[in-house]
mmCIF file of C-alpha atoms in Angstrom:
data_model
loop_
_atom_site.group_PDB
_atom_site.id
_atom_site.type_symbol
_atom_site.label_atom_id
_atom_site.label_comp_id
_atom_site.label_asym_id
_atom_site.label_seq_id
_atom_site.Cartn_x
_atom_site.Cartn_y
_atom_site.Cartn_z
ATOM 1 C CA MET U 18 136.241 208.122 151.353
ATOM 2 C CA VAL U 19 134.907 206.237 148.337
ATOM 3 C CA SER U 20 131.912 207.912 146.715
ATOM 4 C CA ASN U 21 128.738 205.972 146.001
ATOM 5 C CA ALA U 22 129.358 206.343 142.262
ATOM 6 C CA GLU U 23 132.817 204.781 142.599
ATOM 7 C CA HIS U 24 131.371 201.967 144.708
ATOM 8 C CA GLN U 25 128.675 201.225 142.123
ATOM 9 C CA ARG U 26 131.279 201.346 139.371
ATOM 10 C CA GLU U 27 133.370 198.753 141.204
ATOM 11 C CA LEU U 28 130.318 196.534 141.685
ATOM 12 C CA LEU U 29 129.637 196.736 137.956
ATOM 13 C CA ASN U 30 133.230 195.828 137.237
ATOM 14 C CA GLU U 31 132.936 192.780 139.496
ATOM 15 C CA SER U 32 129.691 191.732 137.804
ATOM 16 C CA GLY U 33 131.404 191.997 134.417
ATOM 17 C CA LEU U 34 134.225 189.738 135.569
ATOM 18 C CA LYS U 35 131.704 187.293 137.006
ATOM 19 C CA MET U 36 129.884 187.178 133.659
ATOM 20 C CA LEU U 37 133.163 186.608 131.831
ATOM 21 C CA SER U 38 134.136 183.768 134.178
ATOM 22 C CA LEU U 39 130.705 182.155 133.870
ATOM 23 C CA CYS U 40 130.750 182.261 130.079
ATOM 24 C CA ILE U 41 134.270 180.805 129.929
ATOM 25 C CA SER U 42 133.089 177.970 132.168
ATOM 26 C CA GLN U 43 130.090 177.369 129.890
ATOM 27 C CA ILE U 44 132.318 177.044 126.814
ATOM 28 C CA GLU U 45 134.744 174.760 128.674
ATOM 29 C CA LYS U 46 131.982 172.440 129.870
ATOM 30 C CA ALA U 47 130.116 172.432 126.556
ATOM 31 C CA THR U 48 133.321 171.504 124.705
ATOM 32 C CA GLU U 49 134.189 168.737 127.153
ATOM 33 C CA ALA U 50 130.652 167.410 126.914
ATOM 34 C CA PHE U 51 130.871 167.470 123.111
ATOM 35 C CA ILE U 52 134.193 165.623 122.929
ATOM 36 C CA THR U 53 133.271 162.990 125.532
ATOM 37 C CA HIS U 54 129.572 162.913 124.644
ATOM 38 C CA ASP U 55 128.685 163.557 128.290
ATOM 39 C CA SER U 56 124.967 164.310 128.234
ATOM 40 C CA ASP U 57 124.880 165.023 131.983
ATOM 41 C CA LEU U 58 127.509 167.746 131.609
ATOM 42 C CA ALA U 59 125.625 169.082 128.602
ATOM 43 C CA GLU U 60 122.458 169.286 130.692
ATOM 44 C CA GLU U 61 124.416 171.219 133.333
ATOM 45 C CA VAL U 62 125.390 173.799 130.715
ATOM 46 C CA ILE U 63 121.796 174.034 129.505
ATOM 47 C CA ASN U 64 120.483 174.543 133.047
ATOM 48 C CA THR U 65 123.175 177.125 133.856
ATOM 49 C CA GLU U 66 121.904 179.262 130.988
ATOM 50 C CA THR U 67 119.263 180.648 133.360
ATOM 51 C CA ARG U 68 122.052 182.003 135.615
ATOM 52 C CA VAL U 69 123.714 183.612 132.604
ATOM 53 C CA ASN U 70 120.464 185.265 131.544
ATOM 54 C CA ALA U 71 119.788 186.533 135.071
ATOM 55 C CA LEU U 72 123.263 188.062 135.352
ATOM 56 C CA ASP U 73 122.913 189.558 131.882
ATOM 57 C CA LEU U 74 119.715 191.363 132.920
ATOM 58 C CA LYS U 75 121.240 192.503 136.217
ATOM 59 C CA ILE U 76 124.266 194.057 134.514
ATOM 60 C CA GLU U 77 122.088 195.747 131.922
ATOM 61 C CA ASN U 78 119.793 197.185 134.605
ATOM 62 C CA ASP U 79 122.729 198.302 136.774
ATOM 63 C CA CYS U 80 124.310 200.091 133.812
ATOM 64 C CA GLU U 81 121.056 201.891 133.052
ATOM 65 C CA LYS U 82 120.725 202.958 136.702
ATOM 66 C CA PHE U 83 124.316 204.225 136.734
ATOM 67 C CA LEU U 84 123.668 206.310 133.623
ATOM 68 C CA ALA U 85 120.478 207.733 135.091
ATOM 69 C CA LEU U 86 121.829 208.488 138.577
ATOM 70 C CA TYR U 87 125.370 209.720 137.929
ATOM 71 C CA ASN U 88 125.312 211.147 134.399
ATOM 72 C CA PRO U 89 128.872 209.886 133.758
ATOM 73 C CA VAL U 90 131.271 211.579 131.337
ATOM 74 C CA ALA U 91 134.662 210.796 129.760
ATOM 75 C CA ILE U 92 136.221 207.559 131.040
ATOM 76 C CA ASP U 93 133.262 206.706 133.292
ATOM 77 C CA LEU U 94 130.897 206.952 130.338
ATOM 78 C CA ARG U 95 133.223 204.835 128.203
ATOM 79 C CA PHE U 96 133.358 202.274 131.011
ATOM 80 C CA ILE U 97 129.577 201.953 131.222
ATOM 81 C CA MET U 98 129.149 201.772 127.457
ATOM 82 C CA ALA U 99 131.913 199.160 127.241
ATOM 83 C CA VAL U 100 130.367 197.052 130.015
ATOM 84 C CA LEU U 101 126.993 197.113 128.252
ATOM 85 C CA LYS U 102 128.492 195.975 124.937
ATOM 86 C CA ILE U 103 130.825 193.422 126.533
ATOM 87 C CA ASN U 104 127.923 191.969 128.500
ATOM 88 C CA PHE U 105 125.914 191.616 125.284
ATOM 89 C CA ASP U 106 128.772 189.770 123.556
ATOM 90 C CA LEU U 107 129.382 187.493 126.543
ATOM 91 C CA GLU U 108 125.724 186.535 126.704
ATOM 92 C CA ARG U 109 125.900 185.551 123.035
ATOM 93 C CA ILE U 110 128.996 183.452 123.746
ATOM 94 C CA ALA U 111 127.003 181.617 126.412
ATOM 95 C CA ASP U 112 124.239 181.095 123.842
ATOM 96 C CA HIS U 113 126.726 179.243 121.644
ATOM 97 C CA ALA U 114 127.735 177.041 124.599
ATOM 98 C CA TYR U 115 124.040 176.306 125.090
ATOM 99 C CA GLY U 116 123.671 175.448 121.392
ATOM 100 C CA ILE U 117 126.633 173.054 121.464
ATOM 101 C CA SER U 118 125.142 171.341 124.514
ATOM 102 C CA ARG U 119 121.798 170.950 122.763
ATOM 103 C CA TYR U 120 123.607 169.074 119.983
ATOM 104 C CA ILE U 121 124.907 166.572 122.517
ATOM 105 C CA VAL U 122 121.538 165.974 124.102
ATOM 106 C CA ASP U 123 119.940 165.471 120.678
ATOM 107 C CA GLN U 124 122.752 163.332 119.193
ATOM 108 C CA ASP U 125 123.051 159.731 120.362
ATOM 109 C CA LYS U 126 126.554 158.999 119.074
ATOM 110 C CA LYS U 127 130.023 160.196 120.106
ATOM 111 C CA ILE U 128 132.031 162.090 117.488
ATOM 112 C CA ALA U 129 134.756 159.963 115.870
ATOM 113 C CA PRO U 130 138.227 161.028 117.129
ATOM 114 C CA HIS U 131 139.696 161.126 113.601
ATOM 115 C CA LEU U 132 137.159 163.803 112.623
ATOM 116 C CA LEU U 133 138.166 165.974 115.559
ATOM 117 C CA LYS U 134 141.810 165.586 114.582
ATOM 118 C CA SER U 135 141.423 166.253 110.849
ATOM 119 C CA LEU U 136 139.361 169.374 111.528
ATOM 120 C CA GLU U 137 141.890 170.708 114.076
ATOM 121 C CA PHE U 138 139.191 170.869 116.707
ATOM 122 C CA GLU U 139 141.609 170.848 119.651
ATOM 123 C CA LYS U 140 143.680 173.662 118.132
ATOM 124 C CA MET U 141 140.541 175.706 117.646
ATOM 125 C CA TYR U 142 139.432 175.178 121.233
ATOM 126 C CA ASN U 143 142.878 175.943 122.665
ATOM 127 C CA THR U 144 143.010 179.150 120.633
ATOM 128 C CA ILE U 145 139.656 180.238 122.021
ATOM 129 C CA MET U 146 140.780 179.552 125.587
ATOM 130 C CA SER U 147 143.981 181.524 124.976
ATOM 131 C CA MET U 148 141.874 184.425 123.696
ATOM 132 C CA PHE U 149 139.742 184.222 126.832
ATOM 133 C CA GLU U 150 142.927 184.453 128.937
ATOM 134 C CA ASN U 151 143.977 187.553 127.022
ATOM 135 C CA ILE U 152 140.716 189.427 127.540
ATOM 136 C CA THR U 153 140.538 188.382 131.193
ATOM 137 C CA VAL U 154 143.959 189.914 131.826
ATOM 138 C CA ALA U 155 143.016 192.952 129.743
ATOM 139 C CA TYR U 156 139.786 193.463 131.686
ATOM 140 C CA GLN U 157 141.286 192.930 135.140
ATOM 141 C CA GLU U 158 144.507 194.862 134.644
ATOM 142 C CA LYS U 159 143.379 197.423 132.041
ATOM 143 C CA ASP U 160 146.052 195.975 129.767
ATOM 144 C CA VAL U 161 145.565 197.064 126.151
ATOM 145 C CA LYS U 162 148.476 194.892 124.932
ATOM 146 C CA SER U 163 146.718 191.757 126.161
ATOM 147 C CA ALA U 164 143.509 192.810 124.444
ATOM 148 C CA ARG U 165 145.305 193.321 121.121
ATOM 149 C CA LYS U 166 146.696 189.761 121.181
ATOM 150 C CA VAL U 167 143.298 188.296 120.319
ATOM 151 C CA PHE U 168 143.182 189.804 116.821
ATOM 152 C CA LYS U 169 145.961 187.608 115.424
ATOM 153 C CA LYS U 170 144.576 184.539 117.200
ATOM 154 C CA ASP U 171 141.135 185.103 115.716
ATOM 155 C CA LYS U 172 142.694 184.660 112.262
ATOM 156 C CA ILE U 173 143.670 181.115 113.297
ATOM 157 C CA LEU U 174 140.009 180.344 113.960
ATOM 158 C CA ASP U 175 138.973 181.898 110.651
ATOM 159 C CA LYS U 176 141.469 179.745 108.763
ATOM 160 C CA ILE U 177 140.371 176.498 110.429
ATOM 161 C CA ASN U 178 136.758 177.399 109.766
ATOM 162 C CA SER U 179 137.396 178.211 106.086
ATOM 163 C CA ASN U 180 139.272 174.921 105.595
ATOM 164 C CA SER U 181 136.626 172.823 107.325
ATOM 165 C CA PHE U 182 134.125 172.549 104.473
ATOM 166 C CA ALA U 183 136.589 170.909 102.070
ATOM 167 C CA ILE U 184 137.739 168.478 104.771
ATOM 168 C CA ILE U 185 134.160 167.557 105.653
ATOM 169 C CA GLU U 186 133.259 167.095 101.984
ATOM 170 C CA LYS U 187 136.200 164.720 101.623
ATOM 171 C CA GLU U 188 135.200 162.756 104.747
ATOM 172 C CA ILE U 189 131.610 162.333 103.532
ATOM 173 C CA LYS U 190 132.754 161.103 100.113
ATOM 174 C CA LYS U 191 135.080 158.635 101.817
ATOM 175 C CA ASP U 192 132.368 157.344 104.174
ATOM 176 C CA PRO U 193 128.773 158.530 103.556
ATOM 177 C CA SER U 194 127.674 156.997 106.874
ATOM 178 C CA MET U 195 129.603 159.792 108.631
ATOM 179 C CA ILE U 196 127.388 162.543 107.250
ATOM 180 C CA ASN U 197 125.505 163.177 110.517
ATOM 181 C CA GLN U 198 128.682 163.383 112.570
ATOM 182 C CA THR U 199 130.477 165.602 110.068
ATOM 183 C CA LEU U 200 127.569 168.009 109.822
ATOM 184 C CA LEU U 201 127.345 168.113 113.608
ATOM 185 C CA ILE U 202 131.004 168.968 114.113
ATOM 186 C CA PHE U 203 130.761 171.470 111.245
ATOM 187 C CA GLY U 204 128.021 173.225 113.225
ATOM 188 C CA VAL U 205 130.217 173.361 116.329
ATOM 189 C CA ILE U 206 133.169 174.729 114.337
ATOM 190 C CA LYS U 207 130.916 177.489 113.029
ATOM 191 C CA LYS U 208 129.928 178.303 116.610
ATOM 192 C CA PHE U 209 133.583 178.348 117.688
ATOM 193 C CA GLU U 210 134.403 180.743 114.859
ATOM 194 C CA ARG U 211 131.594 183.015 116.003
ATOM 195 C CA VAL U 212 132.789 182.825 119.617
ATOM 196 C CA GLY U 213 136.162 184.050 118.371
ATOM 197 C CA ASP U 214 134.479 187.018 116.694
ATOM 198 C CA LEU U 215 132.641 187.853 119.910
ATOM 199 C CA ILE U 216 135.849 187.653 121.972
ATOM 200 C CA LYS U 217 137.411 190.033 119.458
ATOM 201 C CA ASN U 218 134.465 192.391 120.001
ATOM 202 C CA VAL U 219 135.145 192.299 123.744
ATOM 203 C CA ALA U 220 138.806 193.153 123.139
ATOM 204 C CA GLU U 221 137.786 196.113 120.991
ATOM 205 C CA GLU U 222 135.506 197.430 123.732
ATOM 206 C CA ILE U 223 138.246 197.084 126.358
ATOM 207 C CA ILE U 224 140.611 199.078 124.145
ATOM 208 C CA PHE U 225 137.925 201.720 123.603
ATOM 209 C CA TYR U 226 137.296 201.999 127.344
ATOM 210 C CA ILE U 227 140.975 202.284 128.290
ATOM 211 C CA ASP U 228 142.432 204.303 125.396
ATOM 212 C CA ALA U 229 139.339 205.902 123.817
ATOM 213 C CA GLU U 230 140.443 204.260 120.572
ATOM 214 C CA VAL U 231 137.939 202.775 118.137
ATOM 215 C CA VAL U 232 139.611 199.782 116.487
ATOM 216 C CA LYS U 233 136.568 197.967 115.033
ATOM 217 C CA HIS U 234 136.768 199.505 111.562
ATOM 218 C CA LYS U 235 140.565 199.457 111.531
ATOM 219 C CA ASN U 236 140.502 195.669 111.871
ATOM 220 C CA LYS U 237 138.116 195.345 108.938
ATOM 221 C CA LYS U 238 140.471 197.162 106.559
#
């Protein structure tokens, strides 16, 4: 017979997966809205932010109740602490999706395709989605190998981000009328780079939960 603690732990696990799925959807929709300049889709992302915030509070409260009621130790304690930190990072990812969508609502012109291409925007987005796939598998299957895959992919995002300023500077010099568009896409690239960092944080927490290994400071060396 499943104990109440085990049942609550499973419910928390399901809520964590639901939060992950919701935040992935927010990034997908915000990116599509940005590329196509779909203000209706952007508004959908903005309105969905209330669902994200509600789920964020629910998970936080459920974790606090679990700690208070069951006094978990060892792997159960690591699980709760990981869920709390992962939830925090996912909520911040959703904030970036919200911010990208706000750009679209406030900007009245579609981004020029050549800017997206020169700044490797599609590659950056595809890398982020691949990282999301890795942490989803890692979370669902307790697969540390999948979690570790995101660290190398995050370096791709860092490189694109670091190269973006010089490319944007060149584009502005070539055509000063593009300054608003270039600055806008530069802002989105910065958000993408930060999303990559947050996904990496999630991977680190999954590894900590499963293997009791702290990898955060190792990756900084």
